[in-house]
Short mmCIF file of C-alpha atoms in Angstrom, two decimals:
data_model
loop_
_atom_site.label_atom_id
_atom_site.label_comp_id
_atom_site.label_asym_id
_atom_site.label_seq_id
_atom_site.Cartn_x
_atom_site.Cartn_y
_atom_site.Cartn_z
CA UNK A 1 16.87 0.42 -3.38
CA UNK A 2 14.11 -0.47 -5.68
CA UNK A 3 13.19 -4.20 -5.27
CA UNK A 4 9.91 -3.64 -6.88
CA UNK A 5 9.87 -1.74 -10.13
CA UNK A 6 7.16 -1.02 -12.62
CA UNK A 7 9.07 0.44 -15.59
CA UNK A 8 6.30 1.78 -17.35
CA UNK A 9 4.95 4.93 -15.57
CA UNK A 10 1.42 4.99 -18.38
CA UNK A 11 -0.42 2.87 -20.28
CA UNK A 12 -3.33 3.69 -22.77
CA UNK A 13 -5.79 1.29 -23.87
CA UNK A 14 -8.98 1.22 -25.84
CA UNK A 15 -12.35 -0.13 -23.83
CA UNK A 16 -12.68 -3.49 -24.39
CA UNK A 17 -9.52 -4.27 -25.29
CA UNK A 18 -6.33 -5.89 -22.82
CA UNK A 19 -5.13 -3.96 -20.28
CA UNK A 20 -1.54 -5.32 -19.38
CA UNK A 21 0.65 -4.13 -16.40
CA UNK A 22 4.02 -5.40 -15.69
CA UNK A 23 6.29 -5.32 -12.36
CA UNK A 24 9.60 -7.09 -11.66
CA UNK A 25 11.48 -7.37 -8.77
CA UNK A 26 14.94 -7.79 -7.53
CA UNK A 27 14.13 -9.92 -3.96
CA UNK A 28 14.32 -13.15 -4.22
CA UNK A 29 12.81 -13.77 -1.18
CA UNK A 30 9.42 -12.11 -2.19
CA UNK A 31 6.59 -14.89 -1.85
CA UNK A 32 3.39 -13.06 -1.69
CA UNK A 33 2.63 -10.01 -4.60
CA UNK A 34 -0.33 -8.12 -4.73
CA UNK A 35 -1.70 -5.56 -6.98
CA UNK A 36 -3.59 -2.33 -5.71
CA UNK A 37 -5.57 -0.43 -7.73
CA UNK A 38 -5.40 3.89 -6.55
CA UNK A 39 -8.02 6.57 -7.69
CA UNK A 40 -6.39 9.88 -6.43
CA UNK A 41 -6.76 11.15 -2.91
CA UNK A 42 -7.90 8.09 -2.31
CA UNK A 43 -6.39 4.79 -0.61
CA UNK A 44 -5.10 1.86 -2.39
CA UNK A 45 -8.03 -0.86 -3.01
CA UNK A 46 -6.69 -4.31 -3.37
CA UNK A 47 -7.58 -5.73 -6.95
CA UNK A 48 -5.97 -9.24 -6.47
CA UNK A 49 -3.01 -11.56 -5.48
CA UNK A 50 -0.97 -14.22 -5.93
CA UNK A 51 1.36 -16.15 -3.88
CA UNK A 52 4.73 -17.45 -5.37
CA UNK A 53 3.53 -21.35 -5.01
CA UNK A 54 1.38 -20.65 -8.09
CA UNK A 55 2.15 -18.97 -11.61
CA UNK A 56 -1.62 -17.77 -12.39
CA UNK A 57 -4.43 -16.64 -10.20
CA UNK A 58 -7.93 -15.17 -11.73
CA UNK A 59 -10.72 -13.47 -10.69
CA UNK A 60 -13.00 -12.06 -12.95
CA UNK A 61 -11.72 -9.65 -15.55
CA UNK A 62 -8.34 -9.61 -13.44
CA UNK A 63 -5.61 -12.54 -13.75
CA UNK A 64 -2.16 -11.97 -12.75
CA UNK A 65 0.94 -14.09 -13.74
CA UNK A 66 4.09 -14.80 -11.86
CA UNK A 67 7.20 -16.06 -13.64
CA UNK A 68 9.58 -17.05 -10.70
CA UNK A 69 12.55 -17.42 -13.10
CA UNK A 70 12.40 -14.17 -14.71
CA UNK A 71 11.33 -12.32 -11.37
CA UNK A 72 8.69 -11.06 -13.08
CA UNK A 73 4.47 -10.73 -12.82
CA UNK A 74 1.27 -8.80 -14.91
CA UNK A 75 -1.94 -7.97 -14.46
CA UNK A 76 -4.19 -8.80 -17.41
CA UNK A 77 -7.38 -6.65 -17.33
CA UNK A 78 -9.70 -7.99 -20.21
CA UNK A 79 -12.06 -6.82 -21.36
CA UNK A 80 -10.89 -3.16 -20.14
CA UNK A 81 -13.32 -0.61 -19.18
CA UNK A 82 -13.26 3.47 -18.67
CA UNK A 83 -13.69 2.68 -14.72
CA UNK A 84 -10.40 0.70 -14.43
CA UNK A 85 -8.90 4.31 -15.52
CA UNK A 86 -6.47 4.71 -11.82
CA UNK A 87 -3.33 4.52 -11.14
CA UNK A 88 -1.72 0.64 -10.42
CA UNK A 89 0.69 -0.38 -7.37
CA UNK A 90 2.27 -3.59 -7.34
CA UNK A 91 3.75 -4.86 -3.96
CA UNK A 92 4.90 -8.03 -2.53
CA UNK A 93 6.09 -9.28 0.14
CA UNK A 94 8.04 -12.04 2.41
CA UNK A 95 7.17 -14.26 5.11
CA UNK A 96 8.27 -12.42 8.27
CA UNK A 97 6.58 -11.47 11.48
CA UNK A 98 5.51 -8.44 9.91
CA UNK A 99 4.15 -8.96 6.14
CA UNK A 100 5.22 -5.39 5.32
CA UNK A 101 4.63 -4.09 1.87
CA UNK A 102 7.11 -3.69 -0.47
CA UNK A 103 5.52 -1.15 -3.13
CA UNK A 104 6.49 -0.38 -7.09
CA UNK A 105 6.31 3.05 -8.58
CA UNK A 106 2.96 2.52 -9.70
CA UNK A 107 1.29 2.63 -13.70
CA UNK A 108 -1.29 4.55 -14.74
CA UNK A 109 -3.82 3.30 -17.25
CA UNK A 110 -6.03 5.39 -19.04
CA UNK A 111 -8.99 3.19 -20.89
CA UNK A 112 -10.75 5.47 -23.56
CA UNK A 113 -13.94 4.97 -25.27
CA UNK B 1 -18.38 -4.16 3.49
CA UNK B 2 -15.66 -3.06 6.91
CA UNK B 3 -12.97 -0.40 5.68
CA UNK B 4 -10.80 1.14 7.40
CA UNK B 5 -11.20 4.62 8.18
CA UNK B 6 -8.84 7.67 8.70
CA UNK B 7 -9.07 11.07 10.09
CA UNK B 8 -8.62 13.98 9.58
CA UNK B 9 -8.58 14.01 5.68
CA UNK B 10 -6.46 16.76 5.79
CA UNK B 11 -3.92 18.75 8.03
CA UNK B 12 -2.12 21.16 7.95
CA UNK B 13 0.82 21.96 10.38
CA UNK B 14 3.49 24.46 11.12
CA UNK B 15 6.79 23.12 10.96
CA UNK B 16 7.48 21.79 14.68
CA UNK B 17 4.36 21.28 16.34
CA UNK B 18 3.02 17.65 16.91
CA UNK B 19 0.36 16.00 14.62
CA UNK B 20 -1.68 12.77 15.92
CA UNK B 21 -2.79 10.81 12.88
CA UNK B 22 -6.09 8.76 13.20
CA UNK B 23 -6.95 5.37 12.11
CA UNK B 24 -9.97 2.66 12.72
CA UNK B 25 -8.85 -0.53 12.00
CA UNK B 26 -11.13 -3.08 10.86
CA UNK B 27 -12.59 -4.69 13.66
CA UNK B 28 -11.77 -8.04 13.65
CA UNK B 29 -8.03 -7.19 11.84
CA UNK B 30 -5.08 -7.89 14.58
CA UNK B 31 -1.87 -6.65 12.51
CA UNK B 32 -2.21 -2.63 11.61
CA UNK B 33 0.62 -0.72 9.15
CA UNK B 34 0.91 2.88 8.37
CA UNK B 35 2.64 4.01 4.86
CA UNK B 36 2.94 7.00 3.04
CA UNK B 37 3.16 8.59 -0.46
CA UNK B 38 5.18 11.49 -0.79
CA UNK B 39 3.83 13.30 -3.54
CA UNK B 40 5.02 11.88 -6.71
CA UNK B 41 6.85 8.87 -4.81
CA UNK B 42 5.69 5.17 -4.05
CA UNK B 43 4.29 4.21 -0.92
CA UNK B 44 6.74 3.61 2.00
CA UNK B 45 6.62 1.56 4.77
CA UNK B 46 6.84 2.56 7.66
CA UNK B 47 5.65 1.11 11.00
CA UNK B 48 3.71 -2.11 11.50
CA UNK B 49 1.97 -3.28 14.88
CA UNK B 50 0.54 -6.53 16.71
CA UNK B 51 -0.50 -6.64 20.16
CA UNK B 52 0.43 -3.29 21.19
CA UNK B 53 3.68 -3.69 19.95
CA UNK B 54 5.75 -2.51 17.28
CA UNK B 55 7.23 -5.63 15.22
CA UNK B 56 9.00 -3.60 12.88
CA UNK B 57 9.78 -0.04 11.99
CA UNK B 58 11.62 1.14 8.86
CA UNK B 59 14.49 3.77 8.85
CA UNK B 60 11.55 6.35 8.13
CA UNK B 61 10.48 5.72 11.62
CA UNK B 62 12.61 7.51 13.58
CA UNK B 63 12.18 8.61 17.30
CA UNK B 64 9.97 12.10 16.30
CA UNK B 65 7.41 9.05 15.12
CA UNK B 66 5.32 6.40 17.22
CA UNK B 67 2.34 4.40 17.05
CA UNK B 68 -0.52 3.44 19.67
CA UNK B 69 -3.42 1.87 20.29
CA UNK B 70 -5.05 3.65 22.71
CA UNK B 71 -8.29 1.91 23.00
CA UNK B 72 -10.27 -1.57 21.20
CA UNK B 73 -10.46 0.52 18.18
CA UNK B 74 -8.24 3.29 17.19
CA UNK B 75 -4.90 3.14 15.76
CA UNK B 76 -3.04 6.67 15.74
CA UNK B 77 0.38 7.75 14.17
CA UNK B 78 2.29 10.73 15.92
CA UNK B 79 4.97 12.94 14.72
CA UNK B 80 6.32 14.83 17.54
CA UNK B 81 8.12 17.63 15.83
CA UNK B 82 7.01 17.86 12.19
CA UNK B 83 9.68 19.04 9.30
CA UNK B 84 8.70 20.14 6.13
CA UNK B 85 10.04 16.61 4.40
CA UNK B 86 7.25 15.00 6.43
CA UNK B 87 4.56 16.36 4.08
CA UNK B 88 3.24 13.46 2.29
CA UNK B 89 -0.03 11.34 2.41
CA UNK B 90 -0.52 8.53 5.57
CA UNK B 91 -2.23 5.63 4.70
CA UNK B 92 -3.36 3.01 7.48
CA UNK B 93 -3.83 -0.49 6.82
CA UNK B 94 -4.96 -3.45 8.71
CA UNK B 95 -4.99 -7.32 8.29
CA UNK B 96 -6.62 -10.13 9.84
CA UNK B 97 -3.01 -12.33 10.36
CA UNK B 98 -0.29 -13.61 9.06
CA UNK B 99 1.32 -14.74 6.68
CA UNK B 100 0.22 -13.24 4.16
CA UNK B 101 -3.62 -12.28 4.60
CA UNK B 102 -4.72 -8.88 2.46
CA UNK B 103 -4.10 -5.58 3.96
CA UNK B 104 -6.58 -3.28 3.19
CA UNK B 105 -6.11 0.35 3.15
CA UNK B 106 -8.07 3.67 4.40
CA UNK B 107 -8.25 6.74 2.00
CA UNK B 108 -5.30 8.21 3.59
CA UNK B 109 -4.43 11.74 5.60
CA UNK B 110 -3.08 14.39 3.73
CA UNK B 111 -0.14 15.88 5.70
CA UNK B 112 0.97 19.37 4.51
CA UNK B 113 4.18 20.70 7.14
CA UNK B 114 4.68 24.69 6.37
#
């Protein structure tokens, strides 16, 4: 049962150029998504979020985009850089009692000089 | 900057003994999760917890699991009879409420069952 999927397990990108990570998801009553950011044997760091009231949400050199319609949200990374190399969890969420996470399969980005 | 914290790092068990995983919450977080990451698999759910209760469990969570709080600060995970499919990484996570307030993760316990 895969309600969040990220259908691209890599991604390559040249420093300084956009990094872009997809995720879609089947649930329509997902209103909170949230991308993690995972160096290995290490936990996932939260990068940034965004709830489903808004279609864009920014913070530095991250912005992600939600398209309700399509089901659908990215994580722009501009400009890349050789640290953001790690793999990249989306996850989301509904309003419950609990807030459990909901997580894709994850993308890994390689930035190279 | 609070994190959460997690020990051991690593374990390693023989299949059937009893493993207590360790977690410190951050202090002023009320709602605490553990997930894990088979190797090569997303992270699952698996138990989440408010006032010394457990508000939900997923089908993961079966009676060899549970979860307590046994003092202001610790938050522990225990698998009663390990089996070899248990053998993943355990992350803990806490959160300062609801709805919809970050959770923020510790680096995880590596759990090897032999």
């Amino acid at each position: 049962d895969q309600q969040v999927k990220q259908n691209s397990p890599s991604l390559s990108v040249q420093e300084g150029r956009i990094s872009i990570l997809n995720c879609d998801y089947t649930n329509s009553m997902f209103d909170y998504f949230l991308w993690y950011k995972k160096y290995p044997a290490e936990g996932p760091t939260f990068l940034i979020s965004i709830s489903s009231i808004k279609d864009k949400n920014e913070d530095g050199r991250f912005t992600v985009f939600l398209n309700k319609s399509a089901k659908h949200l990215s994580l722009h990374i501009v400009p890349s850089q050789p640290g953001d190399s790690a793999v990249y969890f989306c996850a989301a969420s509904e309003a419950s009692d609990t807030d459990k996470l909901i997580f894709g399969t994850g993308t890994r980005l390689q930035v190279f000089p | 900057e609070p994190e959460v914290t997690q020990t051991p790092s690593h374990q390693v068990t023989q299949m059937g003994q009893e493993v207590i995983l360790r977690c410190v919450p951050i202090s002023n977080h009320l709602y605490f999760y553990w997930y894990r990451q088979i190797l090569g698999q997303k992270v699952e759910f698996l138990v989440s917890f408010y006032n010394n209760e457990i508000s939900e469990k997923s089908e993961i969570f079966d009676d060899q699991f549970s979860v307590e709080r046994p003092d202001g600060s610790n938050f522990t995970l225990k698998i009663r009879s390990t089996k070899l499919e248990d053998s993943a990484m355990y992350f803990c996570a806490s959160s300062e409420g609801l709805p919809h307030t970050t959770q923020y993760f510790g680096p995880g316990t590596r759990l090897l069952v032999l």
